[in-house]
Coordinates of C-alpha atoms in Angstrom, one line a residue:
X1 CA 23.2 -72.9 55.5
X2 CA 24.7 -75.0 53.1
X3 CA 21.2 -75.8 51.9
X4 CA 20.4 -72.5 51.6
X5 CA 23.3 -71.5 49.5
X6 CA 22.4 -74.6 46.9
X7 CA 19.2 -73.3 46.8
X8 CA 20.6 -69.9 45.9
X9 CA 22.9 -71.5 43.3
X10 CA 20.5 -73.5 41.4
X11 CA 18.1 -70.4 41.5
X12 CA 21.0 -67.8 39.4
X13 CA 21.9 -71.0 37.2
X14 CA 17.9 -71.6 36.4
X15 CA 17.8 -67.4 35.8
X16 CA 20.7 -67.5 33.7
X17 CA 19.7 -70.0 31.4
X18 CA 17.9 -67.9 29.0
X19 CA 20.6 -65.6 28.9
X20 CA 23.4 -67.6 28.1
X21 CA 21.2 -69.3 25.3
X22 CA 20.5 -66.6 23.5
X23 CA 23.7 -65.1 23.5
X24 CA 25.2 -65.3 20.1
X25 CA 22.3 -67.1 19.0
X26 CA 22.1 -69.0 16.4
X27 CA 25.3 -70.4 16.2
X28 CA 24.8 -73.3 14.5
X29 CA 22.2 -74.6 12.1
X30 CA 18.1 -74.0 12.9
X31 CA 15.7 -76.1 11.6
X32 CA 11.8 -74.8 10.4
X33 CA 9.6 -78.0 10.8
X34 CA 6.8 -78.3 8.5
X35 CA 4.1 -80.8 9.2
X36 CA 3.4 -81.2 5.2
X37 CA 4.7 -82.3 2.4
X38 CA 7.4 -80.0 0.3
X39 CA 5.0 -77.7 -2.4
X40 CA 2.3 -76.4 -0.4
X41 CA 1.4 -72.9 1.1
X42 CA 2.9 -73.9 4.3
X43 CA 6.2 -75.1 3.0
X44 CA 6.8 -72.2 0.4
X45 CA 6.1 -69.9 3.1
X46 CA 8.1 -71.9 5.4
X47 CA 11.5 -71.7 2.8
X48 CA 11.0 -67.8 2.5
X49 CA 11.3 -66.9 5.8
X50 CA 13.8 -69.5 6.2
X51 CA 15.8 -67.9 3.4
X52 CA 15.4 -64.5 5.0
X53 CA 16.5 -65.3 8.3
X54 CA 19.4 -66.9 7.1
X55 CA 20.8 -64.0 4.9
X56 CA 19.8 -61.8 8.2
X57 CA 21.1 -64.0 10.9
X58 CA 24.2 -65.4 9.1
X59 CA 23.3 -69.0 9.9
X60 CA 21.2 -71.6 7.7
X61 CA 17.7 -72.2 8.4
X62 CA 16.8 -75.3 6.6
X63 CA 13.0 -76.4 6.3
X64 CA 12.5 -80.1 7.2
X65 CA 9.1 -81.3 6.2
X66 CA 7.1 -84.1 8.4
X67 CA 4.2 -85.1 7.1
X68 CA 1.1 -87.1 9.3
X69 CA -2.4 -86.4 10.2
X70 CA -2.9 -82.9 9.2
X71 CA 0.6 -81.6 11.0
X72 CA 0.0 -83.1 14.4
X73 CA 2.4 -85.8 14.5
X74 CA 5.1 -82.9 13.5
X75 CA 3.4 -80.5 15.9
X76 CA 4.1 -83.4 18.2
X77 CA 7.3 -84.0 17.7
X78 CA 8.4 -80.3 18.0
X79 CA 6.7 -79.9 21.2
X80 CA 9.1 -82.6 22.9
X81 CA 12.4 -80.8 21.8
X82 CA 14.8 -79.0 23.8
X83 CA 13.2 -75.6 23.3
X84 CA 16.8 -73.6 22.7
X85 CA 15.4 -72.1 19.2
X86 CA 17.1 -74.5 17.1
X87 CA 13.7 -75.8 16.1
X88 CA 11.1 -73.4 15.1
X89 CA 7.6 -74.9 13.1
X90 CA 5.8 -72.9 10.4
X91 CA 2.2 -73.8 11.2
X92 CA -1.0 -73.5 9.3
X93 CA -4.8 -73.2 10.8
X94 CA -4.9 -76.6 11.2
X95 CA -2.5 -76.6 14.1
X96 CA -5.4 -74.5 16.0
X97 CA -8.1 -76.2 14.6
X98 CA -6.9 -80.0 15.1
X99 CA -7.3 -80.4 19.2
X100 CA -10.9 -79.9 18.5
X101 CA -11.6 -82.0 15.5
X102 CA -9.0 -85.2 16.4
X103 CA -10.3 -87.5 19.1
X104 CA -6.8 -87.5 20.4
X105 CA -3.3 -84.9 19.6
X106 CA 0.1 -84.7 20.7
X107 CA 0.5 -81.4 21.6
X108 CA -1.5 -78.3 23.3
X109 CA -1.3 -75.0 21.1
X110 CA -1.2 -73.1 24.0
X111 CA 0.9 -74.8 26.6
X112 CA 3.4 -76.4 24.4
X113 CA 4.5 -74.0 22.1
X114 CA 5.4 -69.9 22.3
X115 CA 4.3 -67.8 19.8
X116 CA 6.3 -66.1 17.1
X117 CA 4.6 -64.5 14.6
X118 CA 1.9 -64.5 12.1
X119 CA 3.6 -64.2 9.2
X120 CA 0.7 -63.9 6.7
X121 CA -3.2 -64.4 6.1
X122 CA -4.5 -66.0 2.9
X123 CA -8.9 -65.6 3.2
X124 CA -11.4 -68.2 2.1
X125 CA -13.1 -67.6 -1.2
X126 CA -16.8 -68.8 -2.7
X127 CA -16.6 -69.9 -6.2
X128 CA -19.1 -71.3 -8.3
X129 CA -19.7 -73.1 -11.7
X130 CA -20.5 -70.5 -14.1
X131 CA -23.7 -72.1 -14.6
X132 CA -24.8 -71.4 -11.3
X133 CA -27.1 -68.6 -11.9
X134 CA -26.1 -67.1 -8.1
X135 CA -24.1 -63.6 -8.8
X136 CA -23.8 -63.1 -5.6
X137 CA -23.8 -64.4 -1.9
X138 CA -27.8 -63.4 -0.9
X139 CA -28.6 -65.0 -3.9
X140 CA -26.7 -68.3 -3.4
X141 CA -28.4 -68.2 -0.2
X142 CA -32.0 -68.2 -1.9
X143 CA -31.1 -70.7 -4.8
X144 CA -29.9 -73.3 -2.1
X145 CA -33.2 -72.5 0.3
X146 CA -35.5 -72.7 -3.2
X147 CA -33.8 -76.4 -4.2
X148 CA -33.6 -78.3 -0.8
X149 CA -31.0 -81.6 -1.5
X150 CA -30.0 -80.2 -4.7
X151 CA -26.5 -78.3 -3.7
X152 CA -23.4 -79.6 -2.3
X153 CA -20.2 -77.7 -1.8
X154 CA -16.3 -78.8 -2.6
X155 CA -13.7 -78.1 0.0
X156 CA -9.9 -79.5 0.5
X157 CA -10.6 -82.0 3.2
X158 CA -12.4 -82.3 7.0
X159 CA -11.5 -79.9 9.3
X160 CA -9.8 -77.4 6.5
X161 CA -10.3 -73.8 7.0
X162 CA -12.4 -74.1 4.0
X163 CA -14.2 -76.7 5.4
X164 CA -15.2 -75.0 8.6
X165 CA -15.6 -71.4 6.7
X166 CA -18.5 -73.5 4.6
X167 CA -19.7 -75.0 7.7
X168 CA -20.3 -71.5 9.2
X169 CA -22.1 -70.5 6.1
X170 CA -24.1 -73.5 6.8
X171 CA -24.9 -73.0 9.9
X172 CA -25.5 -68.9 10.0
X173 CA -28.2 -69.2 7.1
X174 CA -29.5 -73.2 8.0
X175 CA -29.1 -74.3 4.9
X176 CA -29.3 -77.5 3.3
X177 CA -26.0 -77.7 1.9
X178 CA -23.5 -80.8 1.6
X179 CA -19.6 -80.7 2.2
X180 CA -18.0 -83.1 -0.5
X181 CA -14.3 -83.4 1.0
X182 CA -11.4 -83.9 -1.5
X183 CA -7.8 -84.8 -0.8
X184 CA -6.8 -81.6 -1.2
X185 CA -7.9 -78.1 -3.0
X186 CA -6.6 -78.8 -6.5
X187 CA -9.0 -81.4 -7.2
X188 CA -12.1 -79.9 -5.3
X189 CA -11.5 -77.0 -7.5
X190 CA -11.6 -79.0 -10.3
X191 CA -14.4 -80.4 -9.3
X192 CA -16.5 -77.1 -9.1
X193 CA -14.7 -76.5 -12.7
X194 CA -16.3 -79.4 -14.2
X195 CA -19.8 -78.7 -12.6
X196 CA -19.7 -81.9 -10.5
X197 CA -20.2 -80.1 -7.2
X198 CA -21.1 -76.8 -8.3
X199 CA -19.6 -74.2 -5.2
X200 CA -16.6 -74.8 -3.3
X201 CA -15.0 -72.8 -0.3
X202 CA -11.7 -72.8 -0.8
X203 CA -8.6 -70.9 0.5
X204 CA -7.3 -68.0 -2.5
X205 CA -4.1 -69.6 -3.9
X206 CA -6.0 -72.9 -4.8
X207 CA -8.4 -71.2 -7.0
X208 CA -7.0 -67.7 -7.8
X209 CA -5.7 -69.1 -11.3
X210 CA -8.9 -70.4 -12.1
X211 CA -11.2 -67.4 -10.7
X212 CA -9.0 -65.2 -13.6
X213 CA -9.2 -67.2 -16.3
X214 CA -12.9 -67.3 -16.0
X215 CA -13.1 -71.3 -15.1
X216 CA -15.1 -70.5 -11.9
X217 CA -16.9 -67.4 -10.8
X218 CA -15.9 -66.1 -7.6
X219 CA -19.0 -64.5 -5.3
X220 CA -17.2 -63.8 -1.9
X221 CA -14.3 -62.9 0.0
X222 CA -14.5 -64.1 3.8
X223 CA -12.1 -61.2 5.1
X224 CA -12.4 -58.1 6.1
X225 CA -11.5 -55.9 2.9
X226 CA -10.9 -57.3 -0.8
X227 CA -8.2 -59.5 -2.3
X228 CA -5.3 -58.1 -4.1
X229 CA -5.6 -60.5 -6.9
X230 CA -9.1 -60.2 -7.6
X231 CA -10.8 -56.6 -6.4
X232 CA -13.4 -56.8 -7.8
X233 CA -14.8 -59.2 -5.4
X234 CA -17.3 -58.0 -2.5
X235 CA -16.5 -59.6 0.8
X236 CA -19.0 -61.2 2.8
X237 CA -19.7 -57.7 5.1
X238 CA -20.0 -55.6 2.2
X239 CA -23.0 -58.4 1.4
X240 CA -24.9 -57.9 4.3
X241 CA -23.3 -61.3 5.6
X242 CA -21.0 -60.6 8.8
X243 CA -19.1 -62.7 11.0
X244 CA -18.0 -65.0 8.6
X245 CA -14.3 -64.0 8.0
X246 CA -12.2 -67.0 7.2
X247 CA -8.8 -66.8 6.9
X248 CA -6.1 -69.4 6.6
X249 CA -3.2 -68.3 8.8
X250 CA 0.6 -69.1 8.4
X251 CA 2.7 -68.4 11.3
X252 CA 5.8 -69.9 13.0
X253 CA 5.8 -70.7 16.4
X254 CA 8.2 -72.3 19.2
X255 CA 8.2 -75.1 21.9
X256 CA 7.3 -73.5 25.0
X257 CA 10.4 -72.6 27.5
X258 CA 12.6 -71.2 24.3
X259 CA 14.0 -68.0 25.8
X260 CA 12.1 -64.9 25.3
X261 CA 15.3 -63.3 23.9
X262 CA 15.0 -66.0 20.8
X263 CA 11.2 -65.3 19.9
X264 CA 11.8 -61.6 20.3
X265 CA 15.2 -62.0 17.7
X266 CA 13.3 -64.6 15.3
X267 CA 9.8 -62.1 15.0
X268 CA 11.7 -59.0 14.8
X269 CA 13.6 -60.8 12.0
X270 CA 10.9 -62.8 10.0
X271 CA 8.9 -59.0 10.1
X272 CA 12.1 -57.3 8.5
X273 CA 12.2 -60.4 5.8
X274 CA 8.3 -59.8 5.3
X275 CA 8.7 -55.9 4.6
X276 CA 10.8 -56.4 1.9
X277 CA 9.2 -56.1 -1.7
X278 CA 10.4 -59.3 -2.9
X279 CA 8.6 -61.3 -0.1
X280 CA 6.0 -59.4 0.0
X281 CA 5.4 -59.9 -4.1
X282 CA 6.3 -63.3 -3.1
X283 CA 2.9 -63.7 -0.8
X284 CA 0.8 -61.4 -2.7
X285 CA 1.2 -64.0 -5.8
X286 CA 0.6 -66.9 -4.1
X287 CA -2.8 -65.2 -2.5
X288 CA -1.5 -64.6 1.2
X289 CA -1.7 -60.9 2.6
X290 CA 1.8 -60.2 5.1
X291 CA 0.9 -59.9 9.0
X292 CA 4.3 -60.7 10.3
X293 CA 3.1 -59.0 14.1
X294 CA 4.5 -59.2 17.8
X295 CA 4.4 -62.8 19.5
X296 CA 1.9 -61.5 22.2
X297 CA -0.5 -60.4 19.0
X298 CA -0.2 -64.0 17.5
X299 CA -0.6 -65.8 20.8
X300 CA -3.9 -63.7 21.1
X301 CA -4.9 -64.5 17.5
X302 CA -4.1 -68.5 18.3
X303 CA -6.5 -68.4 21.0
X304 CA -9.1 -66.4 19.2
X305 CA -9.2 -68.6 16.3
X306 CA -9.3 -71.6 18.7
X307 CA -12.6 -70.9 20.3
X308 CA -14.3 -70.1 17.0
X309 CA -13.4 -72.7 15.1
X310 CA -14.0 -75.1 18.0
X311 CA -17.4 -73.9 18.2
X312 CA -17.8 -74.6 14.8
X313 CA -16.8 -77.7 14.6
X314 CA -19.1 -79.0 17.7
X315 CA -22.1 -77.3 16.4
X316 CA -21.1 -79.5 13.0
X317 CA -20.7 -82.6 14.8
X318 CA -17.2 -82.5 13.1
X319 CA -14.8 -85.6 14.1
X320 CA -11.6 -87.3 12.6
X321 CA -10.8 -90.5 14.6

């Protein structure tokens, strides 16, 4: 009997846990992990929410940034924590992407970590050199098919989102097309600018600047309707070309075993912050459309964009040791 009633005792202390943690929550101090350095997408999105949910919560939630191998050894690190809310990570595609293309990671993007939310989409874009005579994606397609070894393609890196969106290309049409990685999107974009690899797959905010002052011509969206900051751009569908939507996501998420009670409070939060205009003028300028959905819709979305970017990158023969 006495067994039986420890039994009983450990079961209501295990089912209370949740409870008791999320009650008054936060009370102290949270901290958004971001597995890059301070300045990019990731980390500007990162420091918006953070800002909103402190003004809404009444509690700071600072942005710590910890760089590594793409975001896994933060992803890592954040997986091991005590998983009471008080560390959140904003994540980018690479987080979904990396267990595929890394010989080894520290975490699983499924069993480690809950989701929160997406907070907002930013799609890939094809520019070109203006001197490519290609106006649009069909007639890229020929060009490259009619000069076999001639093209090559810019993107911000192995394993990017625009890397793998210009791999798909690659592999949908069979072309003979080369990916010339940079260290990041700034200086591929520069090098499409100068004519030295004359298209690059990037994601918007890395070459929306130079799409509107005329440096580069953009051909194609890879989303499902037209970007705010340049309409006049088809997608890929409305060129005949479907299946090749390519977004780069930004979402937070939470080690797994933080109490339901805490996701449910932190995505019903980060959504109010994302509705306001100030946010949402916020994303539109830096080329990210706001999602901000339910954490079963992003967990759903994490392992959709898993399995097609996996496939992607073993039908590529993709790798980073």
């Amino acid at each position: 009997m006495p067994v039986l009633h420890g039994i009983l005792a450990a079961v209501l202390l295990l089912t209370g846990v949740a409870p008791s943690l999320a009650q008054g929550y936060p009370n102290r101090p949270v901290r958004v992990v971001v597995g890059f350095p301070p300045g990019g997408p990731t980390d500007v999105i990162a420091r918006l929410v953070a800002q909103k949910l402190s003004d809404s919560l009444g509690q700071q939630f600072f942005v710590e940034n910890i760089g590594g191998a793409g975001g896994n050894t933060a992803a890592g690190q954040v997986a091991r924590v005590t998983p009471d809310g008080y560390t959140i990570m904003a994540i980018s595609t690479g987080f979904l992407v990396n267990p595929n293309l890394y010989a080894k990671v520290p975490y699983d993007p499924i069993r480690d970590f809950s989701a929160v939310t997406l907070v907002a989409v930013s799609p890939n874009v094809v520019v070109v050199n203006p001197s490519v005579s290609a106006k649009t994606l069909p007639e890229l397609v020929q060009l490259i098919r009619d000069n076999p070894g001639k093209y090559s393609y810019a993107g911000p890196g192995v394993g990017s989102t625009p890397h793998l969106g210009g791999e798909l290309f690659r592999l949908t049409y069979k072309l003979d097309l080369v990916h010339v990685p940079f260290t990041g999107a700034a200086p591929a974009v520069q090098s499409t600018i100068g004519g030295h690899t004359p298209i690059a797959f990037t994601a918007l905010p890395s070459s929306l600047s130079a799409i509107q002052s005329g440096q580069v011509r953009a051909i194609g969206i890879a989303a499902t309707e037209r970007a705010e900051g340049i309409p006049d751009v088809p997608t890929f569908a409305e060129q005949g070309m479907n299946d090749q939507d390519a977004d780069t996501l930004t979402g937070i998420v939470a080690p797994a075993g933080t109490p339901k009670e805490i996701v449910e409070l932190l995505s019903r939060e980060i959504a109010k912050g994302v509705a306001r205009p100030d946010v949402r003028e916020r994303l539109a300028m830096l080329g990210f459309k706001p999602v901000a959905n339910t954490p079963d819709e992003f967990a759903a979305r994490i392992k959709l964009e898993m399995e097609k970017w996996g496939k992607v990158v073993r039908d590529a023969n993709l790798k980073i040791e």
